Amino acid sequence: MKLTDLSEIKSLMDRHSVTFKKKYGQNFLISPTIPERIADAAVSGMPEGARGILEIGPGIGTLTQPLAERADKVVALEIDESLIPILGETLANFNNVKIINQDVMKTDLAELRETEFGSEFKLSVAANLPYYITTPILMKLIESGISFESITVMVQKEVASRLCAAPGTPDYGAITAVLAYYGRCERLFTVSSGCFVPAPKVDSAVVRLNLYKTPEISVADSNELFRVIRGAFAQRRKTLSNSLLTEYSALGRDIVNDAIRSSGYEPSVRGEALSCADFARIADYFTAIKAEKSENK
Ligand code: SAM
């Protein structure tokens, strides 16, 4: 069955009395080449025999099929119960795929990694992500503590620009700086809205996050780093001094300004000018001051 053929998709869905659900961000791929290219990117660099893939939102299995052809094991989490019988049919020829009818946001990913992939497999993520929940899913993946080889995802074009932006550019934001702590974001290719059914309003792009085995940015307390980044971007139009003062009001302006200077910038700078490594220096300054204060108590 050709899952990228519109009339075949329609007859498959009609036969199972299933309709597209907007609330789950269901825009299925109908391009014959894009799923293959995403699957190639997802397994690239993984050792043969140990290629484990976690797919989020398999839909009717359009991306799952090329993933199963290339990987040794694929586990796919699909929230929509009505798609499960369809997936049973479209993936019937593969014995290396497991479909789990579950919301990724309610899944214990570390446990899933352990039970489904053990120490036998390396693990990467592949997904055509539902647009309504792109950032929360990405954050959940990178905060899971799992050492994924890479995360290859299709997202809205604007989101791709944000994820891969350089400091000082208009697209650069909190998510860009946080992702930079975990890995290097690579924009692979653009996908026009005509490659989906139903067609979304905007084009998409595929990005691959190459995760560091050990963090390239050294910071004493990564939670402090994420707090600094959150604070820096909470009020984008303000100076970094004013933004951070809102988050760190207990420390006072002098300490906040000294922390900013320790990163090599003036307090009047705007948050978007700083790289993740710059934010790490500010976070370390705060960590040291807090340690000093608690010692003097
Ligand atoms: N992979 C298919 C493709 O490329 O044609 C479908 C992609 S579609 C953009 C997103 C898929 O994610 C849908 O199948 C949707 O039901 C599923 N989904 C949405 N929210 C989810 C969640 N929280 N957990 C798991 N799957 C979800």
Short mmCIF file of C-alpha atoms and ligand atoms in Angstrom, two decimals:
data_model
loop_
_atom_site.label_atom_id
_atom_site.label_comp_id
_atom_site.label_asym_id
_atom_site.label_seq_id
_atom_site.Cartn_x
_atom_site.Cartn_y
_atom_site.Cartn_z
CA MET A 1 0.00 0.00 0.00
CA LYS A 2 1.40 3.40 -1.01
CA LEU A 3 0.87 5.65 2.00
CA THR A 4 1.78 8.80 0.10
CA ASP A 5 -1.00 8.32 -2.45
CA LEU A 6 -3.93 10.56 -1.57
CA SER A 7 -6.67 8.22 -2.83
CA GLU A 8 -5.13 5.26 -0.96
CA ILE A 9 -4.96 7.31 2.26
CA LYS A 10 -8.61 8.31 1.87
CA SER A 11 -9.82 4.77 1.19
CA LEU A 12 -7.74 3.43 4.12
CA MET A 13 -9.19 6.02 6.48
CA ASP A 14 -12.74 5.54 5.16
CA ARG A 15 -12.47 1.79 5.62
CA HIS A 16 -11.51 2.38 9.27
CA SER A 17 -14.06 5.22 9.68
CA VAL A 18 -11.27 7.59 10.73
CA THR A 19 -11.11 11.32 10.00
CA PHE A 20 -8.23 13.81 10.39
CA LYS A 21 -8.17 15.32 13.88
CA LYS A 22 -7.08 18.93 13.98
CA LYS A 23 -6.79 18.86 17.79
CA TYR A 24 -3.93 16.35 17.45
CA GLY A 25 -2.14 18.34 14.74
CA GLN A 26 -2.77 15.65 12.13
CA ASN A 27 -1.14 16.70 8.85
CA PHE A 28 0.05 13.51 7.20
CA LEU A 29 2.92 13.40 4.74
CA ILE A 30 2.01 12.65 1.11
CA SER A 31 5.42 13.25 -0.44
CA PRO A 32 7.08 10.00 -1.55
CA THR A 33 10.61 11.31 -0.87
CA ILE A 34 10.38 13.36 2.35
CA PRO A 35 9.72 10.40 4.73
CA GLU A 36 12.75 8.59 3.25
CA ARG A 37 14.95 11.66 3.70
CA ILE A 38 13.84 12.11 7.32
CA ALA A 39 14.48 8.41 8.01
CA ASP A 40 17.94 8.62 6.39
CA ALA A 41 18.82 11.61 8.59
CA ALA A 42 17.48 9.90 11.73
CA VAL A 43 19.62 6.77 11.41
CA SER A 44 22.70 8.46 9.99
CA GLY A 45 25.77 7.80 12.13
CA MET A 46 24.11 5.01 14.13
CA PRO A 47 25.88 1.63 14.24
CA GLU A 48 24.16 -1.13 12.25
CA GLY A 49 22.57 -3.75 14.47
CA ALA A 50 21.97 -1.23 17.28
CA ARG A 51 19.75 1.33 15.59
CA GLY A 52 16.86 2.15 17.90
CA ILE A 53 14.32 4.80 16.90
CA LEU A 54 11.63 6.45 18.98
CA GLU A 55 8.97 7.95 16.73
CA ILE A 56 6.43 10.41 18.05
CA GLY A 57 3.06 10.51 16.30
CA PRO A 58 3.26 7.81 13.57
CA GLY A 59 -0.16 8.81 12.16
CA ILE A 60 -0.91 6.14 9.55
CA GLY A 61 2.71 4.98 9.40
CA THR A 62 4.07 7.03 6.48
CA LEU A 63 7.37 7.83 8.22
CA THR A 64 7.33 4.66 10.33
CA GLN A 65 7.72 2.44 7.25
CA PRO A 66 11.04 3.92 6.01
CA LEU A 67 12.24 4.09 9.62
CA ALA A 68 11.50 0.36 10.06
CA GLU A 69 13.36 -0.38 6.82
CA ARG A 70 16.49 1.35 8.13
CA ALA A 71 16.43 0.80 11.92
CA ASP A 72 16.71 -2.36 13.97
CA LYS A 73 13.85 -1.41 16.27
CA VAL A 74 11.22 1.32 16.13
CA VAL A 75 8.89 2.24 18.98
CA ALA A 76 6.19 4.74 18.06
CA LEU A 77 3.95 6.64 20.47
CA GLU A 78 0.56 7.61 19.03
CA ILE A 79 -2.06 9.46 21.08
CA ASP A 80 -4.99 8.79 18.74
CA GLU A 81 -6.56 5.42 19.52
CA SER A 82 -8.50 5.37 16.25
CA LEU A 83 -5.23 5.17 14.26
CA ILE A 84 -3.99 2.03 16.01
CA PRO A 85 -5.90 -0.48 13.81
CA ILE A 86 -4.69 1.38 10.71
CA LEU A 87 -1.08 1.15 11.91
CA GLY A 88 -1.61 -2.58 12.55
CA GLU A 89 -2.46 -2.89 8.87
CA THR A 90 0.14 -0.56 7.31
CA LEU A 91 3.01 -1.94 9.41
CA ALA A 92 1.95 -5.61 9.27
CA ASN A 93 5.03 -6.53 7.22
CA PHE A 94 7.48 -5.27 9.84
CA ASN A 95 8.39 -7.31 12.91
CA ASN A 96 10.68 -4.62 14.34
CA VAL A 97 8.00 -2.01 15.10
CA LYS A 98 6.04 -1.55 18.30
CA ILE A 99 3.17 0.92 18.46
CA ILE A 100 2.16 2.27 21.85
CA ASN A 101 -1.14 4.10 22.16
CA GLN A 102 0.05 6.82 24.51
CA ASP A 103 0.45 10.58 24.88
CA VAL A 104 4.18 11.38 24.71
CA MET A 105 3.69 14.09 27.32
CA LYS A 106 2.40 11.50 29.81
CA THR A 107 5.07 8.91 29.02
CA ASP A 108 8.00 8.11 31.29
CA LEU A 109 10.60 8.24 28.53
CA ALA A 110 13.52 7.06 30.66
CA GLU A 111 11.55 3.96 31.62
CA LEU A 112 10.51 3.39 28.00
CA ARG A 113 14.14 3.66 26.92
CA GLU A 114 15.10 1.04 29.49
CA THR A 115 12.28 -1.45 28.85
CA GLU A 116 12.09 -1.20 25.05
CA PHE A 117 15.71 -0.61 24.06
CA GLY A 118 17.82 -1.68 27.06
CA SER A 119 21.58 -1.43 26.60
CA GLU A 120 21.40 -3.28 23.27
CA PHE A 121 20.37 -0.25 21.21
CA LYS A 122 21.51 3.30 20.62
CA LEU A 123 18.49 5.58 20.45
CA SER A 124 17.50 8.49 18.19
CA VAL A 125 14.21 10.32 17.78
CA ALA A 126 12.36 10.87 14.51
CA ALA A 127 9.07 12.71 14.16
CA ASN A 128 6.85 14.85 12.05
CA LEU A 129 5.81 16.73 15.17
CA PRO A 130 2.25 17.88 15.84
CA TYR A 131 2.50 21.67 15.58
CA TYR A 132 0.37 22.46 18.62
CA ILE A 133 2.90 20.97 20.99
CA THR A 134 6.32 21.19 19.28
CA THR A 135 8.29 23.02 21.98
CA PRO A 136 6.92 21.05 24.97
CA ILE A 137 7.78 17.78 23.21
CA LEU A 138 11.32 18.96 22.39
CA MET A 139 11.85 20.14 25.96
CA LYS A 140 10.50 16.86 27.33
CA LEU A 141 12.90 14.89 25.10
CA ILE A 142 16.02 16.84 26.00
CA GLU A 143 15.15 17.04 29.69
CA SER A 144 14.45 13.29 29.89
CA GLY A 145 18.09 12.60 30.75
CA ILE A 146 18.27 10.06 27.92
CA SER A 147 21.43 10.30 25.85
CA PHE A 148 19.80 10.29 22.41
CA GLU A 149 22.20 10.12 19.48
CA SER A 150 20.16 12.73 17.65
CA ILE A 151 16.65 14.17 17.38
CA THR A 152 15.37 14.65 13.82
CA VAL A 153 12.07 16.48 13.63
CA MET A 154 9.83 18.23 11.16
CA VAL A 155 8.53 21.51 12.56
CA GLN A 156 6.98 24.69 11.17
CA LYS A 157 9.51 26.65 9.13
CA GLU A 158 9.47 29.58 11.57
CA VAL A 159 10.10 27.24 14.49
CA ALA A 160 13.06 25.70 12.62
CA SER A 161 14.52 29.18 12.16
CA ARG A 162 14.12 29.80 15.88
CA LEU A 163 15.69 26.49 16.92
CA CYS A 164 18.76 27.01 14.73
CA ALA A 165 19.18 30.81 15.12
CA ALA A 166 22.49 32.45 15.96
CA PRO A 167 22.77 34.88 18.90
CA GLY A 168 22.01 38.47 17.93
CA THR A 169 19.55 37.53 15.16
CA PRO A 170 15.79 38.25 15.39
CA ASP A 171 14.83 34.54 15.58
CA TYR A 172 17.10 33.83 18.55
CA GLY A 173 15.14 33.07 21.73
CA ALA A 174 15.09 31.15 25.01
CA ILE A 175 14.56 27.78 23.29
CA THR A 176 17.56 28.43 21.01
CA ALA A 177 19.84 29.14 23.95
CA VAL A 178 18.57 26.15 25.95
CA LEU A 179 19.00 23.75 22.99
CA ALA A 180 22.54 25.06 22.47
CA TYR A 181 23.39 23.66 25.91
CA TYR A 182 22.38 20.16 24.83
CA GLY A 183 23.56 20.05 21.25
CA ARG A 184 24.06 21.60 17.85
CA CYS A 185 20.97 22.28 15.79
CA GLU A 186 21.23 21.66 12.05
CA ARG A 187 18.56 22.76 9.57
CA LEU A 188 18.34 20.05 6.92
CA PHE A 189 15.70 21.04 4.36
CA THR A 190 12.42 22.87 3.79
CA VAL A 191 9.16 21.05 3.08
CA SER A 192 6.32 22.88 1.32
CA SER A 193 2.82 22.78 2.79
CA GLY A 194 1.65 20.88 -0.33
CA CYS A 195 3.52 17.81 0.93
CA PHE A 196 0.85 17.20 3.60
CA VAL A 197 -2.80 16.27 3.81
CA PRO A 198 -4.60 18.31 4.97
CA ALA A 199 -2.18 21.07 3.87
CA PRO A 200 -1.15 23.29 6.80
CA LYS A 201 -1.09 27.08 6.37
CA VAL A 202 2.68 27.33 6.48
CA ASP A 203 5.70 25.47 5.14
CA SER A 204 7.77 23.20 7.35
CA ALA A 205 11.43 22.32 7.76
CA VAL A 206 13.35 19.34 9.07
CA VAL A 207 15.95 19.97 11.74
CA ARG A 208 18.38 17.57 13.35
CA LEU A 209 19.62 18.20 16.86
CA ASN A 210 23.01 16.55 17.28
CA LEU A 211 23.30 16.00 21.00
CA TYR A 212 26.60 16.35 22.82
CA LYS A 213 27.83 13.24 24.61
CA THR A 214 29.22 15.51 27.31
CA PRO A 215 28.11 19.15 27.54
CA GLU A 216 30.36 21.54 25.60
CA ILE A 217 29.36 24.41 27.84
CA SER A 218 30.53 24.07 31.39
CA VAL A 219 28.26 25.41 34.09
CA ALA A 220 28.16 24.65 37.81
CA ASP A 221 24.36 24.26 37.95
CA SER A 222 22.41 23.73 34.72
CA ASN A 223 19.12 24.63 36.43
CA GLU A 224 20.57 28.03 37.30
CA LEU A 225 21.54 28.41 33.63
CA PHE A 226 17.97 27.66 32.50
CA ARG A 227 16.64 30.14 35.05
CA VAL A 228 18.96 32.85 33.72
CA ILE A 229 17.89 32.13 30.13
CA ARG A 230 14.19 32.14 31.09
CA GLY A 231 14.65 35.44 32.94
CA ALA A 232 16.66 37.00 30.10
CA PHE A 233 13.93 36.37 27.52
CA ALA A 234 10.85 36.91 29.69
CA GLN A 235 10.72 40.57 28.67
CA ARG A 236 12.44 40.74 25.32
CA ARG A 237 12.34 44.50 24.87
CA LYS A 238 13.97 45.27 28.21
CA THR A 239 17.69 45.45 28.90
CA LEU A 240 19.23 42.29 30.30
CA SER A 241 19.73 44.09 33.60
CA ASN A 242 16.01 44.86 33.95
CA SER A 243 14.89 41.43 32.75
CA LEU A 244 17.19 39.56 35.12
CA LEU A 245 16.32 41.85 38.00
CA THR A 246 12.70 40.67 37.74
CA GLU A 247 13.84 37.03 38.04
CA TYR A 248 16.56 37.71 40.62
CA SER A 249 15.00 40.57 42.63
CA ALA A 250 16.24 38.99 45.89
CA LEU A 251 19.88 39.54 44.82
CA GLY A 252 19.50 43.23 43.93
CA ARG A 253 20.62 45.32 40.96
CA ASP A 254 24.33 45.58 41.83
CA ILE A 255 24.81 41.82 41.91
CA VAL A 256 22.75 41.36 38.73
CA ASN A 257 24.86 43.98 36.93
CA ASP A 258 28.13 42.47 38.19
CA ALA A 259 26.96 39.07 36.97
CA ILE A 260 26.27 40.50 33.51
CA ARG A 261 29.69 42.21 33.45
CA SER A 262 31.31 38.87 34.36
CA SER A 263 30.06 37.58 30.99
CA GLY A 264 31.85 40.42 29.18
CA TYR A 265 28.75 42.56 28.48
CA GLU A 266 27.37 45.82 29.81
CA PRO A 267 24.12 45.61 31.83
CA SER A 268 22.33 47.60 29.11
CA VAL A 269 22.80 44.75 26.60
CA ARG A 270 19.70 42.83 25.43
CA GLY A 271 19.40 39.14 26.20
CA GLU A 272 19.31 38.08 22.56
CA ALA A 273 22.95 39.18 22.09
CA LEU A 274 24.28 36.51 24.47
CA SER A 275 25.22 32.95 23.61
CA CYS A 276 24.48 30.00 25.86
CA ALA A 277 28.12 30.10 27.07
CA ASP A 278 27.65 33.77 28.05
CA PHE A 279 24.51 32.89 30.02
CA ALA A 280 26.48 30.10 31.71
CA ARG A 281 29.00 32.64 33.03
CA ILE A 282 26.15 34.71 34.51
CA ALA A 283 24.63 31.58 36.05
CA ASP A 284 27.98 30.63 37.61
CA TYR A 285 28.28 34.11 39.09
CA PHE A 286 24.85 33.74 40.74
CA THR A 287 25.67 30.22 41.96
CA ALA A 288 28.87 31.48 43.60
CA ILE A 289 27.12 34.46 45.23
CA LYS A 290 24.36 32.24 46.59
CA ALA A 291 26.93 29.77 48.00
CA GLU A 292 28.78 32.66 49.65
CA LYS A 293 25.57 34.02 51.17
CA SER A 294 24.51 30.66 52.59
CA GLU A 295 28.02 30.13 54.08
CA ASN A 296 27.79 33.50 55.84
CA LYS A 297 24.40 32.74 57.39
N1 SAM B 1 4.07 10.74 11.22
C1 SAM B 1 2.87 10.99 10.44
C2 SAM B 1 3.25 11.61 9.10
O1 SAM B 1 4.37 12.14 9.02
O2 SAM B 1 2.46 11.55 8.19
C3 SAM B 1 1.87 11.89 11.20
C4 SAM B 1 2.41 13.23 11.64
S1 SAM B 1 1.16 14.33 12.28
C5 SAM B 1 1.89 15.90 11.98
C6 SAM B 1 1.37 14.25 14.06
C7 SAM B 1 0.97 12.92 14.71
O3 SAM B 1 1.20 13.03 16.11
C8 SAM B 1 -0.50 12.55 14.57
O4 SAM B 1 -0.61 11.19 14.24
C9 SAM B 1 -1.09 12.80 15.96
O5 SAM B 1 -2.21 12.01 16.25
C10 SAM B 1 0.11 12.49 16.84
N2 SAM B 1 0.10 13.16 18.16
C11 SAM B 1 -0.39 14.38 18.47
N3 SAM B 1 -0.19 14.68 19.76
C12 SAM B 1 0.47 13.60 20.31
C13 SAM B 1 0.94 13.29 21.61
N4 SAM B 1 0.79 14.15 22.62
N5 SAM B 1 1.53 12.09 21.82
C14 SAM B 1 1.69 11.20 20.79
N6 SAM B 1 1.25 11.45 19.52
C15 SAM B 1 0.66 12.63 19.28
#
